[in-house]
PDB file of C-alpha atoms in Angstrom:
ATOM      1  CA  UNK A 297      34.486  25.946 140.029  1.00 87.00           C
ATOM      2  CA  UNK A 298      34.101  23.295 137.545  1.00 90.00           C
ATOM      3  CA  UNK A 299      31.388  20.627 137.232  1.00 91.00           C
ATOM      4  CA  UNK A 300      30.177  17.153 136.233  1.00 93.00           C
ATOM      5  CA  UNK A 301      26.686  18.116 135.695  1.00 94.00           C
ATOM      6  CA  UNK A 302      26.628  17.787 132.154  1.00 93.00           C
ATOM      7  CA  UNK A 303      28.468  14.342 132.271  1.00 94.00           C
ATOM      8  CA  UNK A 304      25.947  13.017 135.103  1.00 94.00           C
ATOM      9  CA  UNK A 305      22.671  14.712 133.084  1.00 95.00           C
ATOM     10  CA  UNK A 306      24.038  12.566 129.790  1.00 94.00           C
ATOM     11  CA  UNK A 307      25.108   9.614 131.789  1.00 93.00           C
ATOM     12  CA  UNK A 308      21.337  10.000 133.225  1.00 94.00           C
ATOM     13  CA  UNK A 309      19.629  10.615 129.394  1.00 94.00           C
ATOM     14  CA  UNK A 310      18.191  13.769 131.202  1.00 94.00           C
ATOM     15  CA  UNK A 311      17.613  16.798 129.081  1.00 93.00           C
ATOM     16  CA  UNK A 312      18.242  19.927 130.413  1.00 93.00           C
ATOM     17  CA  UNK A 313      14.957  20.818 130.612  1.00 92.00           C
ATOM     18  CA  UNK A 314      14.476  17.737 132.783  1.00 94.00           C
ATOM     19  CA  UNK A 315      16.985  18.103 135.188  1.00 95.00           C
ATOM     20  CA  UNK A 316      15.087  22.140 135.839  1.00 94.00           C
ATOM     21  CA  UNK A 317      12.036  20.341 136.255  1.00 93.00           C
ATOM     22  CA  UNK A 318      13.351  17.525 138.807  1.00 94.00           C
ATOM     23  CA  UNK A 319      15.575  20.821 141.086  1.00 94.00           C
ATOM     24  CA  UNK A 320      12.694  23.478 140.871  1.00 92.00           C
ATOM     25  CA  UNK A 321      14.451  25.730 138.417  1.00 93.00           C
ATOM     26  CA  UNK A 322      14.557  27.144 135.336  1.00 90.00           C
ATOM     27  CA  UNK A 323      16.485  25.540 132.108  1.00 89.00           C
ATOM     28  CA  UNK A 324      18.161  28.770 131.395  1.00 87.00           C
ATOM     29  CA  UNK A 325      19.436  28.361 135.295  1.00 91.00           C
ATOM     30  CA  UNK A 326      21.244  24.236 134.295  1.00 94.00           C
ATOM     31  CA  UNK A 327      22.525  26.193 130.955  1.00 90.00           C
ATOM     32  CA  UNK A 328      24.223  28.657 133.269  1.00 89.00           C
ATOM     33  CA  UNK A 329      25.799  26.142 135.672  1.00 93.00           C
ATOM     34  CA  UNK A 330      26.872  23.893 133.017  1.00 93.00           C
ATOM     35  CA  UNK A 331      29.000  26.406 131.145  1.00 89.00           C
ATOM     36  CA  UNK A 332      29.918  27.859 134.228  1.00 88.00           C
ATOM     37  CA  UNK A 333      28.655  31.333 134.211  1.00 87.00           C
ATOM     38  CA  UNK A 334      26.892  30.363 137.256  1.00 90.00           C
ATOM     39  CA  UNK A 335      27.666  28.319 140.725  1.00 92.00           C
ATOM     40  CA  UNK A 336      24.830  27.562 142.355  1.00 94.00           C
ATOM     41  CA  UNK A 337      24.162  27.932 146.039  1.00 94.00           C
ATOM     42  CA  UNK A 338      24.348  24.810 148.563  1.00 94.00           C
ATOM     43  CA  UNK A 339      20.698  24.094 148.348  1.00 94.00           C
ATOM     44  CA  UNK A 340      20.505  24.034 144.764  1.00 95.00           C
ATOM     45  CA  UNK A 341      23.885  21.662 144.735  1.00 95.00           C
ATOM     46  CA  UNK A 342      22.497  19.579 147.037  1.00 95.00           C
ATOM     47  CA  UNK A 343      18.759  19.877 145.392  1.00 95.00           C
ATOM     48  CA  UNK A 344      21.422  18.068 142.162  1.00 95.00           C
ATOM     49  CA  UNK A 345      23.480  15.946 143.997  1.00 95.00           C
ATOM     50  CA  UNK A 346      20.488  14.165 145.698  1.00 95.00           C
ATOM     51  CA  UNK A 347      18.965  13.850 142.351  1.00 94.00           C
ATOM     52  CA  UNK A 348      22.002  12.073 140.938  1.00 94.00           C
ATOM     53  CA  UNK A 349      22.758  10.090 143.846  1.00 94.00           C
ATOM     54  CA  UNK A 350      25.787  11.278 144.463  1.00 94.00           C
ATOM     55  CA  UNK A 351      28.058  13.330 146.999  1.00 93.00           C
ATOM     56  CA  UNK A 352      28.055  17.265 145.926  1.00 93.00           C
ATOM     57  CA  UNK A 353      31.976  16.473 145.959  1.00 93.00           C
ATOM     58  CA  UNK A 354      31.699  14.561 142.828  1.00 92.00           C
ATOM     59  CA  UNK A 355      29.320  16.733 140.745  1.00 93.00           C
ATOM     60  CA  UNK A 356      31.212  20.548 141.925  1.00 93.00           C
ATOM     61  CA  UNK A 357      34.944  20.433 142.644  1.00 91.00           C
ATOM     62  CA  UNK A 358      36.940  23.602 142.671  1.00 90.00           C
ATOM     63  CA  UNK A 359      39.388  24.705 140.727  1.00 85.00           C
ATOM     64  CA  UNK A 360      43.099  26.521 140.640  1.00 84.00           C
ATOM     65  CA  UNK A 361      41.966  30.209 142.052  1.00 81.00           C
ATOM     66  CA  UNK A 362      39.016  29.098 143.791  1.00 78.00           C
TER      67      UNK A 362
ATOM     68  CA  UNK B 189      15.088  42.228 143.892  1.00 50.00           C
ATOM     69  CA  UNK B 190      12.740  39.929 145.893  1.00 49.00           C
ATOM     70  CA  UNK B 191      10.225  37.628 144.064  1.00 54.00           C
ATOM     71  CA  UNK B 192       7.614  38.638 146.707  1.00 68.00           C
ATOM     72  CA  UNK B 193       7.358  42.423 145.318  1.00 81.00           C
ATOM     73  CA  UNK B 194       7.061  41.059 141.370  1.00 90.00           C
ATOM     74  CA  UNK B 195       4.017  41.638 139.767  1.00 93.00           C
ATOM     75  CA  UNK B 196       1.845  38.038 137.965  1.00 93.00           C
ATOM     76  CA  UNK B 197       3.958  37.533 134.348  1.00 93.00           C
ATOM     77  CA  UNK B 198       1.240  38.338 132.287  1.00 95.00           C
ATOM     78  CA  UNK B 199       1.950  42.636 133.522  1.00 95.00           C
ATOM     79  CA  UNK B 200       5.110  41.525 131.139  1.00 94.00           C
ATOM     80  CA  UNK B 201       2.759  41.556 128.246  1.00 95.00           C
ATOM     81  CA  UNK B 202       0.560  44.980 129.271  1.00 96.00           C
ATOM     82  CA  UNK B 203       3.958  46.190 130.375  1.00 95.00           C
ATOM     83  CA  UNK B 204       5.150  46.319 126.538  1.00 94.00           C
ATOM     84  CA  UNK B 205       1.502  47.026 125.251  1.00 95.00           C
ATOM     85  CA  UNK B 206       1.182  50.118 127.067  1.00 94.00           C
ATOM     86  CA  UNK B 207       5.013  50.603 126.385  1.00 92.00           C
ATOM     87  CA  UNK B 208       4.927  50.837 121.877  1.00 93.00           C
ATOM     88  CA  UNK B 209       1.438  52.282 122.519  1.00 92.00           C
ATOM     89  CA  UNK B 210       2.281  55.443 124.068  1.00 89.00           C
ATOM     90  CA  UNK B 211       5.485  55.401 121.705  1.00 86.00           C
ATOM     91  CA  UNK B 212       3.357  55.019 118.595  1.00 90.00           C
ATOM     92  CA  UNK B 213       1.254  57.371 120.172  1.00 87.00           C
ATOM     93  CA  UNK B 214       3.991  60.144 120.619  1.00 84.00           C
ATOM     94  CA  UNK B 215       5.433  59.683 117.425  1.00 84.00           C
ATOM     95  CA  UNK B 216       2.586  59.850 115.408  1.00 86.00           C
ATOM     96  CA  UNK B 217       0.401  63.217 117.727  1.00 82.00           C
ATOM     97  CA  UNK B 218       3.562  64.706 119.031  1.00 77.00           C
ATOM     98  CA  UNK B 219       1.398  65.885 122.088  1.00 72.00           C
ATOM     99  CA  UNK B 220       2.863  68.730 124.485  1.00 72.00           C
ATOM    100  CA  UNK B 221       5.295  66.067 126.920  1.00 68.00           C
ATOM    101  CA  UNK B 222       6.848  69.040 128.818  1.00 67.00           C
ATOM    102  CA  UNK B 223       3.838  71.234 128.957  1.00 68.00           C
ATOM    103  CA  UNK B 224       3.078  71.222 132.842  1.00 67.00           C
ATOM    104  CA  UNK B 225      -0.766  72.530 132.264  1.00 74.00           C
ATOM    105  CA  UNK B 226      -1.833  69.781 129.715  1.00 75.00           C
ATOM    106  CA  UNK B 227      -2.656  66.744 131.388  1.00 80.00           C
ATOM    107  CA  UNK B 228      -1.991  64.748 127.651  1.00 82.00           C
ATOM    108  CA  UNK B 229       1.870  65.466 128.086  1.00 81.00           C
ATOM    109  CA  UNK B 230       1.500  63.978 132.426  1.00 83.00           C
ATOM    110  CA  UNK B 231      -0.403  60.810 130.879  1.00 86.00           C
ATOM    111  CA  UNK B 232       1.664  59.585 128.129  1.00 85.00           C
ATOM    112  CA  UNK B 233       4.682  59.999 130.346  1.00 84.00           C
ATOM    113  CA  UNK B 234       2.912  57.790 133.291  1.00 87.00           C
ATOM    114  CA  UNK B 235       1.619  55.061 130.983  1.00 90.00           C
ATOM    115  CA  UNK B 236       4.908  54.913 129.525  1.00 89.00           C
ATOM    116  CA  UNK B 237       6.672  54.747 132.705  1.00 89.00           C
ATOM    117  CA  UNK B 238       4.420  52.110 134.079  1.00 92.00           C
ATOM    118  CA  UNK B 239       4.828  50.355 130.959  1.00 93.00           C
ATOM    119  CA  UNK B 240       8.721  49.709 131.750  1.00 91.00           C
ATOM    120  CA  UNK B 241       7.734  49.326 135.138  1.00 92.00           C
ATOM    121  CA  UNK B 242       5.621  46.645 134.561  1.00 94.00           C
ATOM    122  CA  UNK B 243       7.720  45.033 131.992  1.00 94.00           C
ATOM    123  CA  UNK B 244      11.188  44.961 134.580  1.00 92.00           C
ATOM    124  CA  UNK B 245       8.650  44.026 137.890  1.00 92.00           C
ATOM    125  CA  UNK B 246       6.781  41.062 135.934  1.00 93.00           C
ATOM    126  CA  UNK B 247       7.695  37.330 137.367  1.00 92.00           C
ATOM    127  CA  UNK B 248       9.443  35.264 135.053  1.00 90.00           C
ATOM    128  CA  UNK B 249       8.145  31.509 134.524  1.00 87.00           C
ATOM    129  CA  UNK B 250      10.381  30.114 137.122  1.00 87.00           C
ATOM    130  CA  UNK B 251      11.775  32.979 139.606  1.00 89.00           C
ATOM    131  CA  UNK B 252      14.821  30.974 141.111  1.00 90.00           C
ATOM    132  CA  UNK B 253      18.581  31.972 142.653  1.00 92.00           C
ATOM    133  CA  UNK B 254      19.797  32.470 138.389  1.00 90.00           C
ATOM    134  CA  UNK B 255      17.006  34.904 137.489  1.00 91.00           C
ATOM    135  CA  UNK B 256      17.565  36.724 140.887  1.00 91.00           C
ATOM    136  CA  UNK B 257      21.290  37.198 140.262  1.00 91.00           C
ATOM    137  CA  UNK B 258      20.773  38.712 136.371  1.00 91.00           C
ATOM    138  CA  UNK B 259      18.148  40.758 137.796  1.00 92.00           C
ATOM    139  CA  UNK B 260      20.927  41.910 140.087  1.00 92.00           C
ATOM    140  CA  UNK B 261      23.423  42.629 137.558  1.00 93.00           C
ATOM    141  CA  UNK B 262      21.066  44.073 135.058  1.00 94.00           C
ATOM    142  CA  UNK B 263      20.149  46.555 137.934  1.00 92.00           C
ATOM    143  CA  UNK B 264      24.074  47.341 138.358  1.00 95.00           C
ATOM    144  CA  UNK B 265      24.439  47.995 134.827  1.00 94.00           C
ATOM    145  CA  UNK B 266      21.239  50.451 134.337  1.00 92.00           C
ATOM    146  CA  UNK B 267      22.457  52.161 137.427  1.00 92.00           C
ATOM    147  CA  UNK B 268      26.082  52.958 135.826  1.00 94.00           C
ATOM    148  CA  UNK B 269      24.568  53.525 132.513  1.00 92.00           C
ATOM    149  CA  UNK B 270      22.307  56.199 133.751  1.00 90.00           C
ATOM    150  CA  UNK B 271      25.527  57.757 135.698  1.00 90.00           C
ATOM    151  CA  UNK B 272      27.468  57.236 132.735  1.00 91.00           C
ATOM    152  CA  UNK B 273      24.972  58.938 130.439  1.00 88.00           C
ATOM    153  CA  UNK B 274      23.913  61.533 132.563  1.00 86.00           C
ATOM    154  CA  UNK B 275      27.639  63.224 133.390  1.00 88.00           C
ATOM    155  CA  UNK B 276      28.050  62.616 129.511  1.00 88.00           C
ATOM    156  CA  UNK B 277      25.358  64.616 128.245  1.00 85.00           C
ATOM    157  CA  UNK B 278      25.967  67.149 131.302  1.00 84.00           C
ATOM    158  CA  UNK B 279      29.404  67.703 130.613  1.00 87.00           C
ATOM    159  CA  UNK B 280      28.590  68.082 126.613  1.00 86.00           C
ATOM    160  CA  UNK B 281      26.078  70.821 127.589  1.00 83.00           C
ATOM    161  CA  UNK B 282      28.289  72.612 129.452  1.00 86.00           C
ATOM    162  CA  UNK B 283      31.068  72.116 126.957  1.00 88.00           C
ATOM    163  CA  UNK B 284      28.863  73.707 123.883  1.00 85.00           C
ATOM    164  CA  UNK B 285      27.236  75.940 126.578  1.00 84.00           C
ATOM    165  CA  UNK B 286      23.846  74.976 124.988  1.00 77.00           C
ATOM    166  CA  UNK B 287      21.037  74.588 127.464  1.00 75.00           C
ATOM    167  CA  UNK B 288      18.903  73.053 124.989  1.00 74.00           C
ATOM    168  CA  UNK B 289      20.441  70.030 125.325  1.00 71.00           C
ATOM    169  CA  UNK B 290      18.132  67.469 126.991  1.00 69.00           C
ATOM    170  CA  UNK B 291      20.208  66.319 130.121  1.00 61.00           C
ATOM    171  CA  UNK B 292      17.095  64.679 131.584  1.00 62.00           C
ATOM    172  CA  UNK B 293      17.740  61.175 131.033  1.00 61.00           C
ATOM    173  CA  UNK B 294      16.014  59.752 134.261  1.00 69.00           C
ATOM    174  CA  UNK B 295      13.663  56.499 135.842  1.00 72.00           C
ATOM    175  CA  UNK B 296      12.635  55.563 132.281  1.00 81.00           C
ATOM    176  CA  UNK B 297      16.041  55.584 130.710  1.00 84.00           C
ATOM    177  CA  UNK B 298      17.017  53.325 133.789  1.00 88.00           C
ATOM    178  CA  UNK B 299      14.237  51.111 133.332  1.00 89.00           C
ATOM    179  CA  UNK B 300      14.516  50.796 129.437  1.00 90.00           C
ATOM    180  CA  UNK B 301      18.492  49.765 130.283  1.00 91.00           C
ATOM    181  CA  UNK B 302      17.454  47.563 133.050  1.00 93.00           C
ATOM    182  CA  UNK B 303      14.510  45.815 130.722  1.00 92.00           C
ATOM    183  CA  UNK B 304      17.397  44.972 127.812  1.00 92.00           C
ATOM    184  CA  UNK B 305      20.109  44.186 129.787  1.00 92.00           C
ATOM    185  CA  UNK B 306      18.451  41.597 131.773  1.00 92.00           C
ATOM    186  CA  UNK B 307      16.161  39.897 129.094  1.00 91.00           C
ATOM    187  CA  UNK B 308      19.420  40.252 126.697  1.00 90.00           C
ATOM    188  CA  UNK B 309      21.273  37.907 129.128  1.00 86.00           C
ATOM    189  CA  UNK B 310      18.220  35.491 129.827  1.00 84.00           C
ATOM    190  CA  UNK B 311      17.081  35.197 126.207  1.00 82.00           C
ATOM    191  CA  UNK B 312      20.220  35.616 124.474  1.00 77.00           C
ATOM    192  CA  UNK B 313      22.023  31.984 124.713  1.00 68.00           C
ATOM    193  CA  UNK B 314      18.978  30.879 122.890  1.00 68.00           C
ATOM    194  CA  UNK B 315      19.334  33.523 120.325  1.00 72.00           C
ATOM    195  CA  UNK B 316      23.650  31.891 120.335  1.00 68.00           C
ATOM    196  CA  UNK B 317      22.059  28.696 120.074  1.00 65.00           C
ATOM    197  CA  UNK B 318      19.851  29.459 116.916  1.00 70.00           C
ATOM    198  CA  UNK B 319      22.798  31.116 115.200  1.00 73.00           C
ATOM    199  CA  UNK B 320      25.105  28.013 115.757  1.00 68.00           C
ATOM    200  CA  UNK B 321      22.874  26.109 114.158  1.00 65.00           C
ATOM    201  CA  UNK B 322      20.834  24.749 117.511  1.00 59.00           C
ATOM    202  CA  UNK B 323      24.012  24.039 118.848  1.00 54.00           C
ATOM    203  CA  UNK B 324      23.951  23.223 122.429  1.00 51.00           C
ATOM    204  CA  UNK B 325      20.418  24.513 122.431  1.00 49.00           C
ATOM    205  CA  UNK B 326      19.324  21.407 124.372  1.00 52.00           C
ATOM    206  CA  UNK B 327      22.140  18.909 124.931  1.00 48.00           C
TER     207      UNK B 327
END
């Protein structure tokens, strides 16, 4: 699954450490899901969707193999 | 592993005290470990035990879905390390036929392989990012 999060955090001027304050998590845990070790589960994509007023369709799409 | 059965984060910290204490402690009295009628040998082996016990059970600063999934994995991997370990050291013993061979790597070895694996994975992209040159440490 790939991701805009980094694109939205920058287009935001959010650190990372910002963006784990804002969704309840830790900054280890945005880290993760921006260089896609990790997909998060529906809350937490909604939990980042909501916070960059958007649709969770435009921040996680997935990918060939999905 | 649920965050309601984790112990407050600062057991982390006692967790690794009592941990290099009892180490230091058996390195530098070599008391009797295996000696069933000295209570010395029982101690050092519980305070050691609880040591890694506290440092694996201790809450992290944020506990969320991330930290519950590497504390998943770094349970997987301790598991088939011990397996691993254990028919390796077995099977040596029997090949050499020696029985002094110490085949009794057990809770402690799991918990010591548990403790690195996951604070390895949690800790170590910062460790990546300090040896690129703080790199993508906070971009």
């Amino acid at each position: 699954m790939k991701n805009q999060l980094k694109v939205e955090r920058a287009r935001h001027n959010l650190t990372q450490q910002d963006l784990a304050d804002a969704v309840e998590v830790s900054r280890q845990t945005i880290h993760a899901i921006e260089t896609g070790k990790f997909v998060p589960s529906t809350v937490l994509a909604l939990k980042l969707a909501r916070r960059f007023a958007i649709r969770v369709e435009e921040l996680f799409a997935l990918e060939e193999g999905d | 592993m649920l965050p309601r059965i984790l112990l407050p984060r600062w057991f982390k910290w006692l967790g690794v005290l009592l941990y290099v204490g009892t180490f230091i402690y058996v390195a530098v009295t070599l008391p009797p470990m295996d000696d069933l009628t000295s209570g010395v040998g029982l101690l050092v082996q519980c305070l050691c035990m609880a040591g890694l016990l506290f440092i694996t059970c201790a809450r992290e600063k944020v506990e969320d879905e991330w930290i519950a999934r590497l504390r998943l994995t770094s349970l997987q991997w301790a598991v088939v390390v011990l397996i691993v370990v254990r028919m390796s050291v077995k099977t040596y013993a029997w090949a050499r036929q020696d029985p002094s061979v110490d085949v009794g790597y057990q809770t402690n070895f799991m918990l010591l392989v548990y403790a690195l694996v996951f604070h390895s994975q949690l800790y170590g992209w910062r460790l990546y990012a300090w040896w690129k040159g703080r790199e993508g440490a906070d971009e």
